[in-house]
Amino acid sequence: MRRFQALSAILAAAILLTPGVAHAAAPPPVFGSDWDDPVTASPPVERPSGRSCTTRIVDAEFRDFTPFTGTFTPPAACRGPWQKVVLTLRGAVAGRQYDRLGYLRVGGITIFKTSTPEPSVDGIAWTVDKDVTGYAPLLRAAQPVEMLIGNVVDDTYTGILDVTVDLTFYPGRAPAGDADLVIGLADQHSEGTSLVGDLTVPRNTERLVAEVYATGSGGGCEEYWYLSTPPAAGYSCAADAGPYREVQVRIDGVLAGVAAPYPHVYTGGWSNPFLWYTIPAPRAFDIQPIRYDVTPFAGTLTDGRAHRVEVSVLGVPPGQSGWDVPTAVLAWQDPHRRQVTGALVTAAEGALTNTSVLDGRTVTTTGRHSLTTSGYVDTSHGRVSTTVSRAVTNDSTHTWAEGETSDALDAAWTDTDSITTRAGHGKPTTINTSRRYVMDGATSDAPDGRRTTSITLTDAAVITGAPGGPARLTDTYTGEASFLTTVPRPERQARGTSRERYLLISPHGRYDRTIATEQGYLVRP
């Protein structure tokens, strides 16, 4: 079952919200002052049986932009090693409040990123579990803790975010294959729209994976980057390069990784919060990092020196804020070598294609980019060569009416990678991962002021070549909601339905769950 959970995490699964309970009576004809607590269809994080220790690392009320700070100390009764570590966030909020974006850092490294649900007047509570076993190297010693969910509380926006975060440790043998170290970037600073920092790795490093928690946010146009258009279109969110975005990693000035950013939709997304009150969009509460295998560069980084790492988002207009890209690097060490040597052999970038064609009030965008890197390290178990090939695409059609009284987007992104490893003269092994994200939505305002939004979101991935066999994930959300925009909130006569199906298939098991709501109440838990 551990392999099943690991594959689930790789495919960007792995959050659990408060289990749903069907509403005892029929749903009301319109939204009222309360609705069910948020829930998703994703699988629960499996917890081992036996002894465990729980440590609270955050207990805070977020009402402004003051971060919570504290200190984590490993539990004396469960000092490790650990077979699993689970993070649990519990939140509660009542009144009126926007969706808010937050982060949790341990030892200066982001281990969790989240956004919040919008509350009912009567109040809601929610729970998010995340498997953070991969960050165990950070948790072996005392560490500073910092968490912030920036919030505004005043006479209008009354919701105070009451949040706790616990870490639960399950003693036992550590999972095979987890990283030995989690390394942050030193001297981090911004240069234009890029994050820049220094990376120093142990001399005996033989494998490296970078993690970037990339989000476009802040309430401006980059929160809805996928809707931006060239300035000539006259749309309210303009970008010279159109909606194409790509998260790039450079090491010592050399392009080391490309990826498609996930098109997050937060709980106020598409200007219609009634879509998301009970079932959020995929990944909204557990924002997953983009992972880049940068092992081809390992042989050039084991000299004991600091090396420059730059993380940037291609396509963001100059001077435009709104992207956050906290970055860390996972390192695997050769326990039988004081120093591993090697070289970067190839870093071949494909031609970038990014075209946005304007036809009236329709913009059609096509984006393509690819990168292949290869390198080797000479280890205690021979020469290990790694080749990483990655390709990203974006195809979208965006249409709107005069005055933007209607707006529609049909978009798809793909992000595929192939990682081939060969040890000595042995047979090469290749693991392929194919990701596909789909957003198909439309919103319109009728003459009577009723806004109607319908949307389908898909988060899908397929892994082949992994030990044990292939795995497939499809997480699909569909929803439609409408409300009157010209009246006070209690008179909006809002109606809405939503549905999520989460399907994960692997040789180690099958998980398939569908949930549905009407007017905020679960009708299929």
Short mmCIF file of C-alpha atoms in Angstrom, two decimals:
data_model
loop_
_atom_site.label_atom_id
_atom_site.label_comp_id
_atom_site.label_asym_id
_atom_site.label_seq_id
_atom_site.Cartn_x
_atom_site.Cartn_y
_atom_site.Cartn_z
CA MET A 1 0.00 0.00 0.00
CA ARG A 2 2.96 2.34 0.57
CA ARG A 3 3.73 2.22 -3.14
CA PHE A 4 0.09 3.06 -3.88
CA GLN A 5 0.31 6.12 -1.62
CA ALA A 6 3.66 7.13 -3.11
CA LEU A 7 2.27 6.99 -6.62
CA SER A 8 -0.72 8.98 -5.44
CA ALA A 9 1.61 11.69 -4.14
CA ILE A 10 3.62 11.73 -7.34
CA LEU A 11 0.43 12.23 -9.31
CA ALA A 12 -0.41 15.27 -7.13
CA ALA A 13 -2.99 13.52 -5.02
CA ALA A 14 -2.91 13.26 -1.24
CA ILE A 15 -5.18 15.58 0.63
CA LEU A 16 -8.04 14.71 2.90
CA LEU A 17 -10.68 17.13 3.99
CA THR A 18 -13.34 16.50 6.60
CA PRO A 19 -15.28 13.39 5.42
CA GLY A 20 -18.58 14.30 3.83
CA VAL A 21 -21.95 13.51 5.37
CA ALA A 22 -25.06 13.68 3.22
CA HIS A 23 -27.55 16.42 4.16
CA ALA A 24 -30.43 14.87 6.08
CA ALA A 25 -33.13 16.85 4.28
CA ALA A 26 -33.52 17.91 0.67
CA PRO A 27 -31.18 20.76 -0.32
CA PRO A 28 -32.75 24.22 -0.11
CA PRO A 29 -33.91 25.83 -3.37
CA VAL A 30 -31.27 28.58 -3.01
CA PHE A 31 -28.11 29.11 -0.96
CA GLY A 32 -28.79 30.22 2.62
CA SER A 33 -26.56 31.47 5.43
CA ASP A 34 -24.88 28.11 5.88
CA TRP A 35 -23.70 25.09 3.92
CA ASP A 36 -21.68 21.95 4.45
CA ASP A 37 -18.03 22.08 5.42
CA PRO A 38 -15.56 21.77 2.51
CA VAL A 39 -14.79 18.26 1.27
CA THR A 40 -12.92 16.69 -1.64
CA ALA A 41 -13.06 13.30 -3.33
CA SER A 42 -9.31 12.70 -2.97
CA PRO A 43 -8.03 9.65 -1.07
CA PRO A 44 -7.14 9.84 2.61
CA VAL A 45 -3.49 9.80 3.61
CA GLU A 46 -2.83 6.27 4.82
CA ARG A 47 -1.55 6.18 8.40
CA PRO A 48 0.45 3.25 9.81
CA SER A 49 -0.92 1.36 12.78
CA GLY A 50 0.93 1.41 16.07
CA ARG A 51 2.59 4.11 18.13
CA SER A 52 2.72 7.74 17.01
CA CYS A 53 3.55 11.17 18.41
CA THR A 54 1.81 14.43 17.50
CA THR A 55 3.43 17.84 17.82
CA ARG A 56 1.56 21.10 17.31
CA ILE A 57 3.70 23.56 15.35
CA VAL A 58 1.13 26.30 14.56
CA ASP A 59 -1.73 27.72 16.62
CA ALA A 60 -2.75 31.09 15.21
CA GLU A 61 -5.51 33.50 14.28
CA PHE A 62 -4.74 35.17 10.97
CA ARG A 63 -6.37 38.59 10.78
CA ASP A 64 -3.65 40.61 8.98
CA PHE A 65 -0.27 40.06 7.33
CA THR A 66 1.67 39.24 10.49
CA PRO A 67 3.23 35.77 10.21
CA PHE A 68 3.05 33.23 12.99
CA THR A 69 6.52 32.25 14.21
CA GLY A 70 7.51 29.43 16.51
CA THR A 71 9.96 26.59 16.98
CA PHE A 72 9.56 22.94 16.08
CA THR A 73 11.24 20.37 18.34
CA PRO A 74 11.27 16.68 17.36
CA PRO A 75 9.07 14.66 19.74
CA ALA A 76 11.22 13.02 22.42
CA ALA A 77 9.13 9.84 22.38
CA CYS A 78 9.41 9.43 18.58
CA ARG A 79 12.88 10.63 17.62
CA GLY A 80 13.04 8.59 14.46
CA PRO A 81 13.58 7.20 12.00
CA TRP A 82 9.98 7.55 10.85
CA GLN A 83 8.08 5.44 8.38
CA LYS A 84 5.67 8.32 7.84
CA VAL A 85 5.12 11.94 8.86
CA VAL A 86 1.68 13.49 8.30
CA LEU A 87 0.87 17.20 8.41
CA THR A 88 -2.66 18.13 9.49
CA LEU A 89 -4.10 21.61 9.11
CA ARG A 90 -7.40 22.40 10.82
CA GLY A 91 -9.12 25.67 10.06
CA ALA A 92 -12.30 27.50 10.99
CA VAL A 93 -13.77 30.80 9.82
CA ALA A 94 -17.17 32.52 9.96
CA GLY A 95 -18.70 35.68 8.54
CA ARG A 96 -17.53 37.21 5.30
CA GLN A 97 -14.06 36.76 3.84
CA TYR A 98 -12.21 36.32 0.57
CA ASP A 99 -10.11 33.29 -0.30
CA ARG A 100 -6.58 33.74 1.05
CA LEU A 101 -3.25 32.17 0.08
CA GLY A 102 -0.83 30.86 2.70
CA TYR A 103 2.48 29.12 3.23
CA LEU A 104 4.21 27.09 5.95
CA ARG A 105 8.00 27.09 6.26
CA VAL A 106 10.10 24.84 8.46
CA GLY A 107 13.77 25.70 8.66
CA GLY A 108 13.17 28.41 6.08
CA ILE A 109 11.90 25.89 3.51
CA THR A 110 8.32 25.78 2.23
CA ILE A 111 6.78 22.39 3.00
CA PHE A 112 3.11 23.31 2.51
CA LYS A 113 1.18 25.89 0.53
CA THR A 114 -2.58 26.35 0.69
CA SER A 115 -5.54 28.56 -0.08
CA THR A 116 -8.61 28.93 2.12
CA PRO A 117 -12.32 28.36 1.61
CA GLU A 118 -14.74 31.29 1.70
CA PRO A 119 -16.99 31.02 4.77
CA SER A 120 -20.70 31.00 5.42
CA VAL A 121 -22.19 33.48 7.87
CA ASP A 122 -22.72 30.66 10.36
CA GLY A 123 -19.17 29.37 9.91
CA ILE A 124 -17.26 26.45 8.42
CA ALA A 125 -14.41 24.17 9.45
CA TRP A 126 -12.05 22.18 7.28
CA THR A 127 -9.12 19.79 7.60
CA VAL A 128 -6.25 19.09 5.21
CA ASP A 129 -3.83 16.17 5.61
CA LYS A 130 -0.58 15.96 3.67
CA ASP A 131 2.10 13.29 3.62
CA VAL A 132 5.34 15.18 4.39
CA THR A 133 7.57 12.15 4.92
CA GLY A 134 9.81 13.41 2.14
CA TYR A 135 10.75 16.39 4.33
CA ALA A 136 11.87 14.15 7.22
CA PRO A 137 15.52 15.31 6.93
CA LEU A 138 14.33 18.80 7.96
CA LEU A 139 12.55 17.42 11.02
CA ARG A 140 15.42 15.58 12.71
CA ALA A 141 16.48 18.71 14.61
CA ALA A 142 14.82 21.78 16.08
CA GLN A 143 13.78 24.27 13.39
CA PRO A 144 12.15 27.69 13.19
CA VAL A 145 8.55 27.66 11.95
CA GLU A 146 6.85 30.44 10.01
CA MET A 147 3.30 30.44 8.67
CA LEU A 148 1.29 33.20 7.05
CA ILE A 149 -2.19 33.31 5.57
CA GLY A 150 -2.42 37.00 4.76
CA ASN A 151 -5.85 38.34 5.70
CA VAL A 152 -7.83 41.56 6.00
CA VAL A 153 -10.39 41.94 8.78
CA ASP A 154 -12.58 45.04 8.99
CA ASP A 155 -16.25 46.01 9.23
CA THR A 156 -16.97 44.35 5.88
CA TYR A 157 -14.61 41.38 5.80
CA THR A 158 -15.14 39.89 9.24
CA GLY A 159 -13.73 36.38 8.88
CA ILE A 160 -10.77 35.61 11.15
CA LEU A 161 -8.87 32.49 10.11
CA ASP A 162 -8.38 30.21 13.12
CA VAL A 163 -5.71 27.67 12.15
CA THR A 164 -3.71 24.91 13.79
CA VAL A 165 -1.07 22.68 12.20
CA ASP A 166 0.11 19.40 13.70
CA LEU A 167 2.82 16.96 12.66
CA THR A 168 2.25 13.30 13.48
CA PHE A 169 5.30 11.00 13.50
CA TYR A 170 5.09 7.23 13.02
CA PRO A 171 8.32 5.50 14.12
CA GLY A 172 9.69 2.81 11.85
CA ARG A 173 12.03 2.19 8.97
CA ALA A 174 12.26 5.20 6.67
CA PRO A 175 10.88 4.64 3.15
CA ALA A 176 13.50 3.45 0.70
CA GLY A 177 14.42 6.00 -1.92
CA ASP A 178 13.63 9.17 0.05
CA ALA A 179 16.11 12.04 -0.13
CA ASP A 180 18.92 12.38 2.43
CA LEU A 181 18.77 16.17 2.59
CA VAL A 182 16.39 19.04 1.85
CA ILE A 183 18.39 22.15 0.95
CA GLY A 184 17.14 25.71 0.68
CA LEU A 185 18.62 28.47 -1.46
CA ALA A 186 20.90 30.87 0.40
CA ASP A 187 20.83 34.65 -0.08
CA GLN A 188 17.48 34.54 -1.87
CA HIS A 189 16.41 37.74 -3.58
CA SER A 190 14.39 38.98 -6.52
CA GLU A 191 15.86 40.11 -9.80
CA GLY A 192 13.02 41.46 -11.90
CA THR A 193 10.37 38.74 -11.85
CA SER A 194 12.89 35.98 -10.98
CA LEU A 195 13.85 34.37 -7.68
CA VAL A 196 17.62 34.03 -7.38
CA GLY A 197 19.62 32.19 -4.72
CA ASP A 198 22.76 30.17 -4.06
CA LEU A 199 22.79 26.38 -3.86
CA THR A 200 25.57 24.44 -2.13
CA VAL A 201 25.29 20.65 -2.11
CA PRO A 202 27.38 18.02 -0.31
CA ARG A 203 30.37 16.80 -2.28
CA ASN A 204 29.02 13.25 -2.36
CA THR A 205 25.67 14.16 -3.96
CA GLU A 206 24.60 11.75 -6.69
CA ARG A 207 20.99 12.78 -7.39
CA LEU A 208 19.13 16.11 -7.24
CA VAL A 209 15.47 17.12 -7.57
CA ALA A 210 14.27 20.73 -7.35
CA GLU A 211 10.83 21.60 -5.97
CA VAL A 212 9.08 24.86 -6.86
CA TYR A 213 5.75 25.83 -5.25
CA ALA A 214 4.70 28.11 -8.12
CA THR A 215 1.51 30.14 -7.77
CA GLY A 216 0.12 33.13 -9.59
CA SER A 217 -1.86 35.05 -7.02
CA GLY A 218 -2.36 38.34 -5.22
CA GLY A 219 -5.72 39.30 -6.67
CA GLY A 220 -4.26 40.83 -9.84
CA CYS A 221 -4.18 39.60 -13.42
CA GLU A 222 -1.51 36.96 -12.77
CA GLU A 223 -4.00 35.11 -10.56
CA TYR A 224 -5.91 34.58 -13.80
CA TRP A 225 -2.87 34.44 -16.09
CA TYR A 226 -4.59 31.92 -18.37
CA LEU A 227 -7.12 34.65 -19.36
CA SER A 228 -4.59 37.34 -20.29
CA THR A 229 -4.43 38.57 -23.89
CA PRO A 230 -2.12 40.69 -26.04
CA PRO A 231 -2.68 44.43 -25.43
CA ALA A 232 -4.23 44.94 -28.88
CA ALA A 233 -7.19 42.78 -27.83
CA GLY A 234 -8.46 45.43 -25.42
CA TYR A 235 -9.16 42.87 -22.71
CA SER A 236 -8.84 43.94 -19.06
CA CYS A 237 -5.81 41.72 -18.39
CA ALA A 238 -3.08 42.38 -20.95
CA ALA A 239 0.28 40.69 -21.44
CA ASP A 240 2.58 41.22 -24.41
CA ALA A 241 3.20 37.45 -24.69
CA GLY A 242 -0.44 36.48 -24.17
CA PRO A 243 -1.45 33.76 -21.68
CA TYR A 244 1.48 31.38 -22.19
CA ARG A 245 3.39 30.82 -18.94
CA GLU A 246 6.26 28.48 -18.21
CA VAL A 247 8.20 27.96 -14.96
CA GLN A 248 11.91 27.74 -15.70
CA VAL A 249 14.90 26.77 -13.54
CA ARG A 250 18.44 27.81 -14.46
CA ILE A 251 21.62 26.61 -12.80
CA ASP A 252 24.68 28.79 -13.31
CA GLY A 253 22.87 30.44 -16.20
CA VAL A 254 22.08 27.17 -18.01
CA LEU A 255 18.45 26.18 -18.52
CA ALA A 256 17.96 23.15 -16.27
CA GLY A 257 14.20 22.68 -16.24
CA VAL A 258 10.94 23.75 -17.90
CA ALA A 259 7.41 23.06 -16.68
CA ALA A 260 3.82 24.10 -17.21
CA PRO A 261 2.39 25.88 -14.16
CA TYR A 262 -0.74 24.31 -12.77
CA PRO A 263 -3.78 26.55 -13.51
CA HIS A 264 -4.98 26.94 -9.92
CA VAL A 265 -8.51 28.13 -9.27
CA TYR A 266 -9.05 29.42 -5.75
CA THR A 267 -12.40 29.51 -3.96
CA GLY A 268 -13.40 32.90 -5.32
CA GLY A 269 -12.34 31.88 -8.82
CA TRP A 270 -14.13 32.94 -11.97
CA SER A 271 -15.90 35.65 -9.91
CA ASN A 272 -18.39 33.06 -8.64
CA PRO A 273 -17.67 31.71 -5.14
CA PHE A 274 -20.89 29.67 -5.14
CA LEU A 275 -19.08 27.15 -7.35
CA TRP A 276 -16.52 26.33 -4.69
CA TYR A 277 -18.09 26.69 -1.25
CA THR A 278 -18.27 22.96 -0.52
CA ILE A 279 -16.15 21.27 -3.21
CA PRO A 280 -13.03 23.27 -4.08
CA ALA A 281 -11.16 23.03 -7.36
CA PRO A 282 -8.44 20.35 -7.55
CA ARG A 283 -5.28 21.29 -5.60
CA ALA A 284 -6.86 24.41 -4.09
CA PHE A 285 -6.17 23.42 -0.47
CA ASP A 286 -2.94 21.45 -1.02
CA ILE A 287 -0.87 23.25 -3.64
CA GLN A 288 1.63 20.79 -5.08
CA PRO A 289 5.22 21.70 -6.00
CA ILE A 290 6.53 21.33 -9.51
CA ARG A 291 9.37 18.78 -9.42
CA TYR A 292 12.40 18.97 -11.71
CA ASP A 293 14.97 16.18 -11.90
CA VAL A 294 18.22 18.12 -12.23
CA THR A 295 20.52 15.12 -11.67
CA PRO A 296 22.33 15.78 -14.98
CA PHE A 297 23.81 18.86 -13.24
CA ALA A 298 24.90 16.99 -10.09
CA GLY A 299 28.44 16.32 -11.28
CA THR A 300 29.07 20.03 -11.81
CA LEU A 301 27.76 21.02 -8.35
CA THR A 302 29.82 18.76 -6.05
CA ASP A 303 32.84 21.08 -5.88
CA GLY A 304 31.84 22.52 -2.51
CA ARG A 305 31.07 25.93 -3.97
CA ALA A 306 27.85 27.91 -4.12
CA HIS A 307 26.09 27.84 -7.47
CA ARG A 308 23.51 30.31 -8.75
CA VAL A 309 19.92 29.07 -9.15
CA GLU A 310 17.34 31.25 -10.88
CA VAL A 311 13.61 30.47 -10.99
CA SER A 312 11.44 32.53 -13.33
CA VAL A 313 8.03 32.49 -14.98
CA LEU A 314 8.21 33.03 -18.72
CA GLY A 315 5.50 35.29 -20.14
CA VAL A 316 4.95 37.57 -17.13
CA PRO A 317 4.88 41.22 -18.23
CA PRO A 318 7.95 43.20 -17.07
CA GLY A 319 7.36 44.70 -13.65
CA GLN A 320 4.21 42.64 -13.09
CA SER A 321 3.92 41.14 -9.62
CA GLY A 322 1.81 38.20 -8.56
CA TRP A 323 4.01 35.09 -8.83
CA ASP A 324 5.53 33.28 -5.86
CA VAL A 325 8.10 30.53 -6.56
CA PRO A 326 9.67 29.29 -3.28
CA THR A 327 12.26 26.68 -4.14
CA ALA A 328 14.16 23.89 -2.40
CA VAL A 329 16.35 21.03 -3.58
CA LEU A 330 16.22 17.38 -2.49
CA ALA A 331 19.60 15.64 -2.46
CA TRP A 332 20.60 11.98 -2.39
CA GLN A 333 24.14 11.19 -1.21
CA ASP A 334 26.59 8.37 -1.90
CA PRO A 335 27.39 7.04 1.60
CA HIS A 336 30.60 5.37 0.39
CA ARG A 337 32.25 8.37 -1.27
CA ARG A 338 33.55 11.61 0.21
CA GLN A 339 33.19 13.22 -3.20
CA VAL A 340 31.29 12.33 -6.33
CA THR A 341 32.53 13.77 -9.61
CA GLY A 342 30.91 14.01 -13.00
CA ALA A 343 29.87 16.34 -15.80
CA LEU A 344 26.96 17.87 -17.63
CA VAL A 345 27.06 16.43 -21.14
CA THR A 346 24.05 17.99 -22.87
CA ALA A 347 21.66 20.86 -22.32
CA ALA A 348 19.66 21.15 -25.53
CA GLU A 349 16.72 23.55 -25.62
CA GLY A 350 14.04 23.19 -28.28
CA ALA A 351 12.68 26.22 -30.09
CA LEU A 352 10.06 28.12 -28.13
CA THR A 353 6.74 28.57 -29.92
CA ASN A 354 4.29 31.09 -28.51
CA THR A 355 1.65 32.61 -30.76
CA SER A 356 -1.58 34.38 -29.86
CA VAL A 357 -3.83 35.16 -32.82
CA LEU A 358 -6.50 37.85 -32.35
CA ASP A 359 -9.75 37.59 -34.31
CA GLY A 360 -12.31 40.10 -33.08
CA ARG A 361 -12.81 39.24 -29.42
CA THR A 362 -11.25 35.79 -29.68
CA VAL A 363 -7.62 34.98 -28.91
CA THR A 364 -6.26 31.59 -29.94
CA THR A 365 -2.97 30.66 -28.31
CA THR A 366 -0.46 27.92 -29.13
CA GLY A 367 2.65 27.36 -27.02
CA ARG A 368 5.40 24.73 -27.21
CA HIS A 369 8.79 24.27 -25.57
CA SER A 370 11.14 21.40 -24.77
CA LEU A 371 14.45 20.69 -23.05
CA THR A 372 16.80 17.71 -22.88
CA THR A 373 19.64 17.50 -20.38
CA SER A 374 22.07 14.66 -19.77
CA GLY A 375 25.01 14.11 -17.48
CA TYR A 376 26.81 11.56 -15.36
CA VAL A 377 28.26 11.03 -11.90
CA ASP A 378 31.04 8.61 -10.95
CA THR A 379 29.86 6.94 -7.75
CA SER A 380 30.96 4.10 -5.48
CA HIS A 381 28.68 1.84 -7.53
CA GLY A 382 30.02 2.94 -10.91
CA ARG A 383 29.20 5.62 -13.44
CA VAL A 384 25.53 6.59 -13.45
CA SER A 385 24.22 8.49 -16.47
CA THR A 386 20.92 10.38 -16.45
CA THR A 387 18.99 11.93 -19.33
CA VAL A 388 15.94 14.09 -18.68
CA SER A 389 13.66 15.15 -21.54
CA ARG A 390 10.70 17.42 -20.85
CA ALA A 391 8.16 19.06 -23.14
CA VAL A 392 5.32 21.47 -22.37
CA THR A 393 2.39 22.66 -24.48
CA ASN A 394 -0.53 25.08 -24.13
CA ASP A 395 -3.51 25.39 -26.45
CA SER A 396 -6.35 27.76 -25.61
CA THR A 397 -9.23 29.67 -27.12
CA HIS A 398 -10.49 32.70 -25.20
CA THR A 399 -13.65 34.52 -26.29
CA TRP A 400 -15.45 37.42 -24.62
CA ALA A 401 -18.21 39.93 -25.34
CA GLU A 402 -18.08 43.70 -25.41
CA GLY A 403 -17.74 44.98 -21.87
CA GLU A 404 -16.73 41.44 -20.87
CA THR A 405 -20.32 40.62 -19.96
CA SER A 406 -19.51 37.11 -21.08
CA ASP A 407 -16.17 35.35 -20.97
CA ALA A 408 -15.20 31.83 -22.02
CA LEU A 409 -11.98 29.82 -22.04
CA ASP A 410 -11.26 26.39 -23.45
CA ALA A 411 -7.65 25.56 -22.54
CA ALA A 412 -5.37 22.56 -22.13
CA TRP A 413 -1.81 22.21 -20.91
CA THR A 414 0.47 19.17 -21.17
CA ASP A 415 3.72 18.57 -19.34
CA THR A 416 5.56 15.34 -20.13
CA ASP A 417 8.93 14.12 -18.99
CA SER A 418 11.09 11.09 -19.60
CA ILE A 419 13.91 10.22 -17.16
CA THR A 420 16.39 7.58 -18.31
CA THR A 421 19.03 6.24 -15.94
CA ARG A 422 21.85 3.86 -16.74
CA ALA A 423 24.28 2.49 -14.15
CA GLY A 424 27.60 1.29 -15.59
CA HIS A 425 27.04 -1.06 -18.51
CA GLY A 426 23.64 -2.12 -17.25
CA LYS A 427 20.35 -1.83 -19.04
CA PRO A 428 18.88 1.69 -19.00
CA THR A 429 15.57 2.26 -17.22
CA THR A 430 13.08 4.96 -18.21
CA ILE A 431 10.20 6.44 -16.24
CA ASN A 432 7.70 8.50 -18.21
CA THR A 433 5.25 10.95 -16.67
CA SER A 434 2.52 12.62 -18.71
CA ARG A 435 0.43 15.40 -17.12
CA ARG A 436 -2.59 17.09 -18.63
CA TYR A 437 -4.58 20.00 -17.19
CA VAL A 438 -7.88 21.14 -18.71
CA MET A 439 -9.99 24.23 -18.03
CA ASP A 440 -13.25 24.65 -19.92
CA GLY A 441 -15.34 27.46 -18.46
CA ALA A 442 -17.78 30.19 -19.36
CA THR A 443 -19.42 33.01 -17.42
CA SER A 444 -22.07 35.50 -18.48
CA ASP A 445 -24.09 38.35 -16.96
CA ALA A 446 -27.76 38.56 -17.97
CA PRO A 447 -29.63 41.90 -18.27
CA ASP A 448 -31.34 41.24 -14.92
CA GLY A 449 -27.92 41.04 -13.22
CA ARG A 450 -27.80 37.26 -12.84
CA ARG A 451 -24.30 35.90 -13.35
CA THR A 452 -24.04 32.27 -14.47
CA THR A 453 -20.81 30.32 -14.54
CA SER A 454 -20.19 26.76 -15.68
CA ILE A 455 -16.80 25.09 -15.60
CA THR A 456 -15.00 21.77 -15.93
CA LEU A 457 -11.49 21.26 -14.57
CA THR A 458 -9.34 18.17 -15.08
CA ASP A 459 -6.06 17.27 -13.40
CA ALA A 460 -4.72 14.09 -15.00
CA ALA A 461 -1.45 12.18 -15.05
CA VAL A 462 -0.07 8.87 -16.25
CA ILE A 463 3.18 7.21 -15.11
CA THR A 464 4.78 4.35 -17.02
CA GLY A 465 8.04 2.54 -16.46
CA ALA A 466 7.93 2.88 -12.67
CA PRO A 467 8.67 -0.23 -10.56
CA GLY A 468 5.54 -2.31 -10.24
CA GLY A 469 3.78 -1.03 -13.33
CA PRO A 470 1.83 1.94 -14.65
CA ALA A 471 -0.41 4.31 -12.71
CA ARG A 472 -3.14 6.68 -13.83
CA LEU A 473 -4.87 9.59 -12.10
CA THR A 474 -7.89 11.62 -13.24
CA ASP A 475 -9.38 14.26 -10.92
CA THR A 476 -12.33 16.04 -12.55
CA TYR A 477 -14.46 18.86 -11.16
CA THR A 478 -17.64 20.13 -12.85
CA GLY A 479 -19.89 22.88 -11.58
CA GLU A 480 -22.51 25.46 -12.49
CA ALA A 481 -23.72 28.32 -10.30
CA SER A 482 -25.64 31.55 -10.70
CA PHE A 483 -26.51 34.52 -8.49
CA LEU A 484 -27.82 38.08 -8.69
CA THR A 485 -24.99 40.61 -8.67
CA THR A 486 -27.10 43.75 -8.21
CA VAL A 487 -28.60 43.05 -4.77
CA PRO A 488 -27.25 42.69 -1.21
CA ARG A 489 -25.69 39.33 -0.38
CA PRO A 490 -28.72 37.89 1.50
CA GLU A 491 -30.91 38.54 -1.57
CA ARG A 492 -28.72 36.99 -4.25
CA GLN A 493 -30.98 33.95 -4.87
CA ALA A 494 -27.91 31.85 -5.61
CA ARG A 495 -28.19 28.34 -6.98
CA GLY A 496 -25.41 25.91 -7.76
CA THR A 497 -24.40 22.31 -8.30
CA SER A 498 -20.93 20.79 -8.22
CA ARG A 499 -19.40 17.38 -8.66
CA GLU A 500 -15.93 15.84 -8.34
CA ARG A 501 -14.69 12.41 -9.36
CA TYR A 502 -11.25 11.22 -8.28
CA LEU A 503 -9.97 8.08 -9.98
CA LEU A 504 -6.56 6.53 -9.27
CA ILE A 505 -5.57 3.19 -10.79
CA SER A 506 -2.30 1.37 -10.20
CA PRO A 507 -1.11 -2.24 -9.84
CA HIS A 508 -1.39 -1.73 -6.07
CA GLY A 509 -5.01 -0.72 -5.93
CA ARG A 510 -7.92 1.26 -7.30
CA TYR A 511 -9.48 4.32 -5.69
CA ASP A 512 -12.64 5.78 -7.22
CA ARG A 513 -14.88 8.29 -5.44
CA THR A 514 -17.50 10.77 -6.65
CA ILE A 515 -19.11 13.48 -4.52
CA ALA A 516 -21.78 16.04 -5.48
CA THR A 517 -23.55 19.06 -4.01
CA GLU A 518 -26.66 21.18 -4.51
CA GLN A 519 -26.83 24.68 -3.00
CA GLY A 520 -23.78 23.86 -0.90
CA TYR A 521 -25.10 20.63 0.64
CA LEU A 522 -23.71 17.21 -0.13
CA VAL A 523 -26.17 15.01 -2.02
CA ARG A 524 -23.55 12.36 -2.81
CA PRO A 525 -20.90 12.07 -0.10
#
